[in-house]
mmCIF file of C-alpha atoms in Angstrom:
data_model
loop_
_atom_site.group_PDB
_atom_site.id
_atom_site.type_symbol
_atom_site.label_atom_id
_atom_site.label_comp_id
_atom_site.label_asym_id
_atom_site.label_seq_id
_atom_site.Cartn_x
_atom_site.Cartn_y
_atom_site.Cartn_z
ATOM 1 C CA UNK A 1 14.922 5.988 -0.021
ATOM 2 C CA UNK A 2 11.407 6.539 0.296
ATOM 3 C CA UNK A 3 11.204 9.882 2.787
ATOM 4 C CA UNK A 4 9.824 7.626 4.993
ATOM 5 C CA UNK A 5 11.058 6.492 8.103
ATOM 6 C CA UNK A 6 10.425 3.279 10.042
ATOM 7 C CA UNK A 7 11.623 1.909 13.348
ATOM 8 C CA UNK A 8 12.319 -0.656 14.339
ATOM 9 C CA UNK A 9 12.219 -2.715 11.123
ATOM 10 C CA UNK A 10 11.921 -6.064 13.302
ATOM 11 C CA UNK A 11 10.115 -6.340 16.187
ATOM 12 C CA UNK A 12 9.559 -9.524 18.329
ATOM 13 C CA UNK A 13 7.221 -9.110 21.504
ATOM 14 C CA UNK A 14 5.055 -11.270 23.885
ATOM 15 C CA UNK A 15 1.394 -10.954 24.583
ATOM 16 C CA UNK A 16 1.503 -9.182 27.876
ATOM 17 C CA UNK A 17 4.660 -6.641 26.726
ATOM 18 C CA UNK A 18 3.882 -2.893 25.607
ATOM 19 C CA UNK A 19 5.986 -1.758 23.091
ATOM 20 C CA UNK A 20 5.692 1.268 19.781
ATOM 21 C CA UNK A 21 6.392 1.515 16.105
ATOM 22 C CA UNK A 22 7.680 4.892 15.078
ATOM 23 C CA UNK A 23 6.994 6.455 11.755
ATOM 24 C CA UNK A 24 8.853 9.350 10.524
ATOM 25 C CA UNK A 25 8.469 11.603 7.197
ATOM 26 C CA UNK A 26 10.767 13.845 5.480
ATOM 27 C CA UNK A 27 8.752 15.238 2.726
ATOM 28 C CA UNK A 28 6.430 18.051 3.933
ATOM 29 C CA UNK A 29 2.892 15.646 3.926
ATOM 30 C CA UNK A 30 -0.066 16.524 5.716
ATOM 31 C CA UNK A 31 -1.699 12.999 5.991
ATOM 32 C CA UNK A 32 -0.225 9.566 7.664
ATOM 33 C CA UNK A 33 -1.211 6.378 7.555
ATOM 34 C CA UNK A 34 -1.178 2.479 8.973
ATOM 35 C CA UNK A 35 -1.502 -0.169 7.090
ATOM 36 C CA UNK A 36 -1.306 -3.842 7.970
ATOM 37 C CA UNK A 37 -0.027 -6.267 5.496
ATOM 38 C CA UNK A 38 -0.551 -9.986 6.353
ATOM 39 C CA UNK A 39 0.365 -13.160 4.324
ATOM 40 C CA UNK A 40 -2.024 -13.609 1.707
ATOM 41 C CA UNK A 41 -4.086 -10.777 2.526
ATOM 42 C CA UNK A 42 -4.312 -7.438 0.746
ATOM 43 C CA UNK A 43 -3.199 -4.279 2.593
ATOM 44 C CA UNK A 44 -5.674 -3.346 5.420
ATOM 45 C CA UNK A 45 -6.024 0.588 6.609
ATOM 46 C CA UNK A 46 -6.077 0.870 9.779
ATOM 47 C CA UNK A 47 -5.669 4.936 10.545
ATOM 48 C CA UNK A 48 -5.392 7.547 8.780
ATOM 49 C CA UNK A 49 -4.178 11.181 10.090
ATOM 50 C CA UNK A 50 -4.754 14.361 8.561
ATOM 51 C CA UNK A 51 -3.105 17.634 9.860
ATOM 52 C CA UNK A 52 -2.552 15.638 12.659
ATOM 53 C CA UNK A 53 -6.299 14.755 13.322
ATOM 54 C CA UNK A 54 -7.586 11.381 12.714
ATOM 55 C CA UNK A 55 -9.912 11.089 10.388
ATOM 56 C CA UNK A 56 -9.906 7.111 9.966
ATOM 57 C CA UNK A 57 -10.420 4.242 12.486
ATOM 58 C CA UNK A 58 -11.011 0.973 10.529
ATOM 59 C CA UNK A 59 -12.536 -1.050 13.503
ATOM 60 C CA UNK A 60 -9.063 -1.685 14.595
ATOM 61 C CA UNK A 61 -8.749 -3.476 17.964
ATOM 62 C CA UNK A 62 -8.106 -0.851 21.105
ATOM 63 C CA UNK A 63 -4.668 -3.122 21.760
ATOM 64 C CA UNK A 64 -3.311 -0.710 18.581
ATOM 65 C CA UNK A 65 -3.384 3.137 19.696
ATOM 66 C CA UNK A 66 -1.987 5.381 17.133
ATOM 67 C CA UNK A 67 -0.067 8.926 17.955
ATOM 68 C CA UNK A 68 0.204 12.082 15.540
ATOM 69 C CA UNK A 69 2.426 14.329 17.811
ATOM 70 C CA UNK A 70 3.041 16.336 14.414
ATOM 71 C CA UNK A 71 2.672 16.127 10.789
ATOM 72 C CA UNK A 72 6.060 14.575 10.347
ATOM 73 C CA UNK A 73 5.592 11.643 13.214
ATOM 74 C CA UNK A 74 3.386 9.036 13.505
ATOM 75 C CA UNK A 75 2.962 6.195 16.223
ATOM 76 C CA UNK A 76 1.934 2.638 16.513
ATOM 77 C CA UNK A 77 1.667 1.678 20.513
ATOM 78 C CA UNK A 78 1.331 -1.658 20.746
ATOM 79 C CA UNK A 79 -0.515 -3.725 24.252
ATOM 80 C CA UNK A 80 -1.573 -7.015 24.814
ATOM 81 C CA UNK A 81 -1.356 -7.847 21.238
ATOM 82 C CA UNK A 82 -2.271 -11.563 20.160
ATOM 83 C CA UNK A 83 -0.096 -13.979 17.690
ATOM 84 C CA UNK A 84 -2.801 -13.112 15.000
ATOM 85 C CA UNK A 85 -1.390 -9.732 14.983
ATOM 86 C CA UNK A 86 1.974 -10.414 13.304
ATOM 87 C CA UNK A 87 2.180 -8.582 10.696
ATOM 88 C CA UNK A 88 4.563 -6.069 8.358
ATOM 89 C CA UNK A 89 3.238 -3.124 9.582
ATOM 90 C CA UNK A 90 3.565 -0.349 6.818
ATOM 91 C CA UNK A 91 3.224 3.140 7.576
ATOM 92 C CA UNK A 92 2.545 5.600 4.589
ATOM 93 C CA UNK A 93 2.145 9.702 3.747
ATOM 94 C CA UNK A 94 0.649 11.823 0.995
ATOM 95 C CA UNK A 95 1.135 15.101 -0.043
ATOM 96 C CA UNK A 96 -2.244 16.623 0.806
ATOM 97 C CA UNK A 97 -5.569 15.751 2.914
ATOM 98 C CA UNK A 98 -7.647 16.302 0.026
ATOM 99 C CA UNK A 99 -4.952 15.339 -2.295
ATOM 100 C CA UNK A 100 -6.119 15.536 -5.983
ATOM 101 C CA UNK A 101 -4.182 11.853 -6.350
ATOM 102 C CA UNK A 102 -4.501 8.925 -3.901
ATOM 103 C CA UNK A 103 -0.324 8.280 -4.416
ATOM 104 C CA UNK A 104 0.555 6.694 -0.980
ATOM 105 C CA UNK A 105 4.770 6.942 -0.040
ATOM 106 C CA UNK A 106 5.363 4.068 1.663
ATOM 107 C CA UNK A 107 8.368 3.099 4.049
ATOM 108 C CA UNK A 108 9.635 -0.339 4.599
ATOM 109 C CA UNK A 109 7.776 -1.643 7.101
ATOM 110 C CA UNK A 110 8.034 -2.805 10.424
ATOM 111 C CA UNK A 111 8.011 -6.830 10.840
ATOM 112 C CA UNK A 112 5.973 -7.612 14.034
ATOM 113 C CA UNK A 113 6.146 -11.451 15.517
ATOM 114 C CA UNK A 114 3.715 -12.046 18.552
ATOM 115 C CA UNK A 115 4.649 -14.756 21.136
ATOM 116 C CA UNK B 1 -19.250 -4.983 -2.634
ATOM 117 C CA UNK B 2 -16.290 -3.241 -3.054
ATOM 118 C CA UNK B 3 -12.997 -5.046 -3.663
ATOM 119 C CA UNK B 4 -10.026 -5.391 -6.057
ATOM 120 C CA UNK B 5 -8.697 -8.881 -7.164
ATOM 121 C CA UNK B 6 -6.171 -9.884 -8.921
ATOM 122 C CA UNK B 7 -6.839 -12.566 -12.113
ATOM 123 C CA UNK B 8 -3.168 -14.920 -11.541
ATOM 124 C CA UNK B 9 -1.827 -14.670 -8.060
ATOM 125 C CA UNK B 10 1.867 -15.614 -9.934
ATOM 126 C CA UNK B 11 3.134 -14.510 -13.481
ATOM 127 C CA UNK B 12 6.992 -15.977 -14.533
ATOM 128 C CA UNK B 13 8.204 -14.983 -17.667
ATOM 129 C CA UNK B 14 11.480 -14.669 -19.415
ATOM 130 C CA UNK B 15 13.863 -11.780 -19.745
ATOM 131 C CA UNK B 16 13.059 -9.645 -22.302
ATOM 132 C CA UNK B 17 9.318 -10.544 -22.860
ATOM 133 C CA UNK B 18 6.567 -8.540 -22.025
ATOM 134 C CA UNK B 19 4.550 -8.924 -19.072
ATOM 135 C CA UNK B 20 0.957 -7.918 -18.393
ATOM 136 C CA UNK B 21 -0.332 -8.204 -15.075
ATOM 137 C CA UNK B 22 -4.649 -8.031 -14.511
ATOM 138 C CA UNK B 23 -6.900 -6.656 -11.579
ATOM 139 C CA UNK B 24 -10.483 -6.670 -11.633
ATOM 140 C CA UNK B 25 -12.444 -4.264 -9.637
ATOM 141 C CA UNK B 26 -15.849 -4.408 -8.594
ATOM 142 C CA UNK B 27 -16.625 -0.704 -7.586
ATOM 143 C CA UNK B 28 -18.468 1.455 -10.173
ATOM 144 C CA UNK B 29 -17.799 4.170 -8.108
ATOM 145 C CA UNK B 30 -14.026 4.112 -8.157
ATOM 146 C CA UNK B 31 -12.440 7.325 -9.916
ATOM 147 C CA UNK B 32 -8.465 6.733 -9.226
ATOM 148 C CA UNK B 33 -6.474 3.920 -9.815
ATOM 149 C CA UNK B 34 -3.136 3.382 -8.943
ATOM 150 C CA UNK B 35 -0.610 0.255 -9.474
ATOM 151 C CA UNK B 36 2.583 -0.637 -6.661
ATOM 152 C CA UNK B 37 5.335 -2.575 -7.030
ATOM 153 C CA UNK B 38 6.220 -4.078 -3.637
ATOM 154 C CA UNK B 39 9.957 -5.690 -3.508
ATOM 155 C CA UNK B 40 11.120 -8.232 -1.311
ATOM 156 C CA UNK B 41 11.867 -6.411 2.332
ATOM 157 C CA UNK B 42 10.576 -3.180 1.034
ATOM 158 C CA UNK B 43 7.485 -0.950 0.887
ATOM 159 C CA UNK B 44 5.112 -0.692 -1.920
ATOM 160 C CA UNK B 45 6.748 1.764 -4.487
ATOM 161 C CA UNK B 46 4.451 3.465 -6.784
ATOM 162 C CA UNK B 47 4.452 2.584 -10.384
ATOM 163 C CA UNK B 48 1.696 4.706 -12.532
ATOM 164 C CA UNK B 49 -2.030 5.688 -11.888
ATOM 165 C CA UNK B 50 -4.829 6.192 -14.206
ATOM 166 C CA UNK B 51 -8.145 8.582 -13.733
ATOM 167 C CA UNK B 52 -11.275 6.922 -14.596
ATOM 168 C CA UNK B 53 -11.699 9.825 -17.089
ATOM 169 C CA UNK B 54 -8.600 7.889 -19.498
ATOM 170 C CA UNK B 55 -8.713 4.485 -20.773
ATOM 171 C CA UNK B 56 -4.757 4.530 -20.893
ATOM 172 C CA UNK B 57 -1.762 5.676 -19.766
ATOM 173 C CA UNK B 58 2.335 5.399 -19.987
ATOM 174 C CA UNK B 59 5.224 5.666 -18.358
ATOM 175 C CA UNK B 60 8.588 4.374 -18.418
ATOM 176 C CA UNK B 61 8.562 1.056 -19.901
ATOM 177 C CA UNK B 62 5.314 0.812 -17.829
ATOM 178 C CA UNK B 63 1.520 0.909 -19.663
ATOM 179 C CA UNK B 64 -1.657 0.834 -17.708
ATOM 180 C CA UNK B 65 -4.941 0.131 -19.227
ATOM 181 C CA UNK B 66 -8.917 0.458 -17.674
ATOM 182 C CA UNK B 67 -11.805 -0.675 -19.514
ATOM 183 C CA UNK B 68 -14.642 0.927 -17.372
ATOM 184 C CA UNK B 69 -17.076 -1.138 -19.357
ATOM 185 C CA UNK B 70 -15.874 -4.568 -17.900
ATOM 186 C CA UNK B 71 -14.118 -2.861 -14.098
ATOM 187 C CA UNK B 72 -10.467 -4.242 -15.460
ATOM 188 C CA UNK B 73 -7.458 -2.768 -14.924
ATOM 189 C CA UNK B 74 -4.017 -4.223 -16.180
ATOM 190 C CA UNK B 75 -0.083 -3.413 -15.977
ATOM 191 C CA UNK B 76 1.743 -4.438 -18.962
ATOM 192 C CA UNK B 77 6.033 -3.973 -18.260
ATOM 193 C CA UNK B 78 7.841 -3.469 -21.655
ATOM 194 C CA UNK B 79 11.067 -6.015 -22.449
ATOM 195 C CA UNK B 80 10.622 -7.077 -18.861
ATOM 196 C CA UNK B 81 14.342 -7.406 -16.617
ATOM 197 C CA UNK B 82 14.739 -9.343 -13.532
ATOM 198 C CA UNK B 83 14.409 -6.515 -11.252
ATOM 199 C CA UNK B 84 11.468 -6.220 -12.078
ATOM 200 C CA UNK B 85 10.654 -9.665 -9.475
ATOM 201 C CA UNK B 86 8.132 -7.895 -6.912
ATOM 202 C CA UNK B 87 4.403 -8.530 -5.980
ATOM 203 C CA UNK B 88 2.153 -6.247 -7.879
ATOM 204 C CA UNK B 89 -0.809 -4.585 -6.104
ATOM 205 C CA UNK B 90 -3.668 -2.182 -8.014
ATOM 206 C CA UNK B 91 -5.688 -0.185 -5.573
ATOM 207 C CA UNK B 92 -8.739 1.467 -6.530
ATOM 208 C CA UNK B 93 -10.305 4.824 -4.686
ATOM 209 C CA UNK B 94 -13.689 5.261 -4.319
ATOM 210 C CA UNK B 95 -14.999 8.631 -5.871
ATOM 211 C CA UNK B 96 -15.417 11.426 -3.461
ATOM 212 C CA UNK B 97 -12.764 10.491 -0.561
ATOM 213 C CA UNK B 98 -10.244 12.288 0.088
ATOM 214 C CA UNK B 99 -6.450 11.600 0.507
ATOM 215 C CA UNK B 100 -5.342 8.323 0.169
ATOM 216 C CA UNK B 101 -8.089 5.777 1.405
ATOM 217 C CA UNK B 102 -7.503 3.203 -1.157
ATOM 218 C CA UNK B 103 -8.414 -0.436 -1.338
ATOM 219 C CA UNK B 104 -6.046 -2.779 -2.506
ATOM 220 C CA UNK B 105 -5.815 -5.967 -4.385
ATOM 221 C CA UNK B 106 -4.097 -9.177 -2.946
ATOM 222 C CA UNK B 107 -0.892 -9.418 -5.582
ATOM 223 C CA UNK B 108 0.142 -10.872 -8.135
ATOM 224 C CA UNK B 109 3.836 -12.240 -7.951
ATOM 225 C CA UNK B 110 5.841 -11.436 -10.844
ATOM 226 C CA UNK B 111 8.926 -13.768 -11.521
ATOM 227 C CA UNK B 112 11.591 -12.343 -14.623
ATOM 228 C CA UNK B 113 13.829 -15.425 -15.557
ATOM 229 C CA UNK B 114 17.532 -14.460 -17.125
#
C-alpha cells in the first residue's frame, strides 16, 4: 500500500460519455499530481496541484479537467475523450510544494479504454 | 533538449547475478535524480535517488551511480531475485523547480530467470 488511493482501477468509456477518476491520499502531502502513462511512452505530467492550487498545465487537452477540492483529493473529469486517450492514468503526491526531494508516491493507476 | 533515455529497453538475467540497468540524460541542468521500479498492475515504487552533488549512492541491495561528466546515470541490483521483474524508469529534475516536476525515461524491462 502506497497511501494512495485510486478509483476506479478500470475504466471503459465511449467518446461522447462524461465520466471521473478519483485520487485519494492518506499521508499528509501538500502537492498532487497526473500523470499519463502510454505504451511505449515515458510518463507524461499533465497537472500538478499545490496546496490545492494548480501550478502545472502541460498543454493538456480541455476534454481532461482536473479538481483539487482539498489537499487529500484529487480529480480527473473526463469528456469527449478520443481512443488516443487510453491510457493508465497514474495519479501521484509529495510531501511538500517546495519539497527538498522530487520523491513522487504513486498509486496504481487507473486503466482508461476509449471506444 | 531535455530528455532521459534509457541505453537497453530489456535486460534478462539469471537469479543471483547482478544487474545494472543505464539512463542517459541530456540536461546539464538537472540537480535530482531519482530511479522507480514499476511492477506489473502497479504504480511506480521508488527505489533510491542521488543529488548531483554525489557521484554514488546505496541502499538495500540497490547502488546508483552518476557520472556528471558524461550525463549517465545507472541502477545496479545486488544478487538479483525474480521479484525483482518490473520496468525501470530514472527521472531527472531540472535545477530550481520545485516539488516533483520530473521527467522520466521510457524503461527498461528487467527479466530475473530462476
Amino acid at each position: 500500500e502506497t497511501g494512495v488511493t485510486q478509483t476506479p482501477r478500470h475504466l471503459v468509456m465511449g467518446m461522447t460519455n462524461k465520466k471521473s477518476l478519483k485520487c485519494e491520499q492518506h499521508l499528509g502531502h501538500n502537492a498532487m499530481y497526473w500523470y499519463k502513462q502510454s505504451a511505449k511512452k515515458p510518463l507524461e505530467l499533465m497537472f500538478v496541484y499545490s496546496l490545492e492550487e494548480r501550478v502545472e498545465n502541460n498543454s493538456v487537452p480541455s476534454r481532461f479537467s482536473p479538481e483539487c477540492p482539498n489537499s487529500s483529493h484529487l480529480f480527473l473529469h473526463l469528456h469527449t475523450l478520443q481512443p488516443e486517450d487510453s491510457a493508465l492514468y497514474l495519479c501521484a503526491s509529495s510531501p511538500a510544494a517546495s519539497g527538498r526531494t522530487g520523491e513522487l508516491f504513486f498509486g496504481e493507476g487507473s486503466r482508461l479504454t476509449v471506444l | 533538449g531535455e530528455s532521459v533515455g534509457l541505453h537497453l529497453p530489456t535486460l534478462s538475467v539469471q537469479e543471483g547475478d547482478n544487474s545494472i540497468i543505464n539512463c542517459a540524460y541530456s540536461n546539464s541542468a538537472s540537480d535530482y535524480f531519482i530511479w522507480y521500479k514499476q511492477e506489473s498492475g502497479k504504480g511506480p515504487q521508488f527505489i533510491i535517488d542521488i543529488r548531483s552533488n554525489m557521484d554514488k549512492r546505496q541502499g538495500q541491495r540497490v547502488t546508483v551511480l552518476l557520472n556528471k561528466t558524461v550525463k549517465h546515470l545507472s541502477l545496479q541490483i545486488a544478487a538479483t531475485q525474480p521479484g525483482d521483474s518490473a520496468v525501470y524508469f530514472c527521472a531527472e529534475r531540472a535545477g530550481g523547480t520545485s516539488y516533483g516536476k520530473l521527467t522520466f525515461g521510457q524503461g527498461t524491462i528487467l527479466t530475473v530467470h530462476p
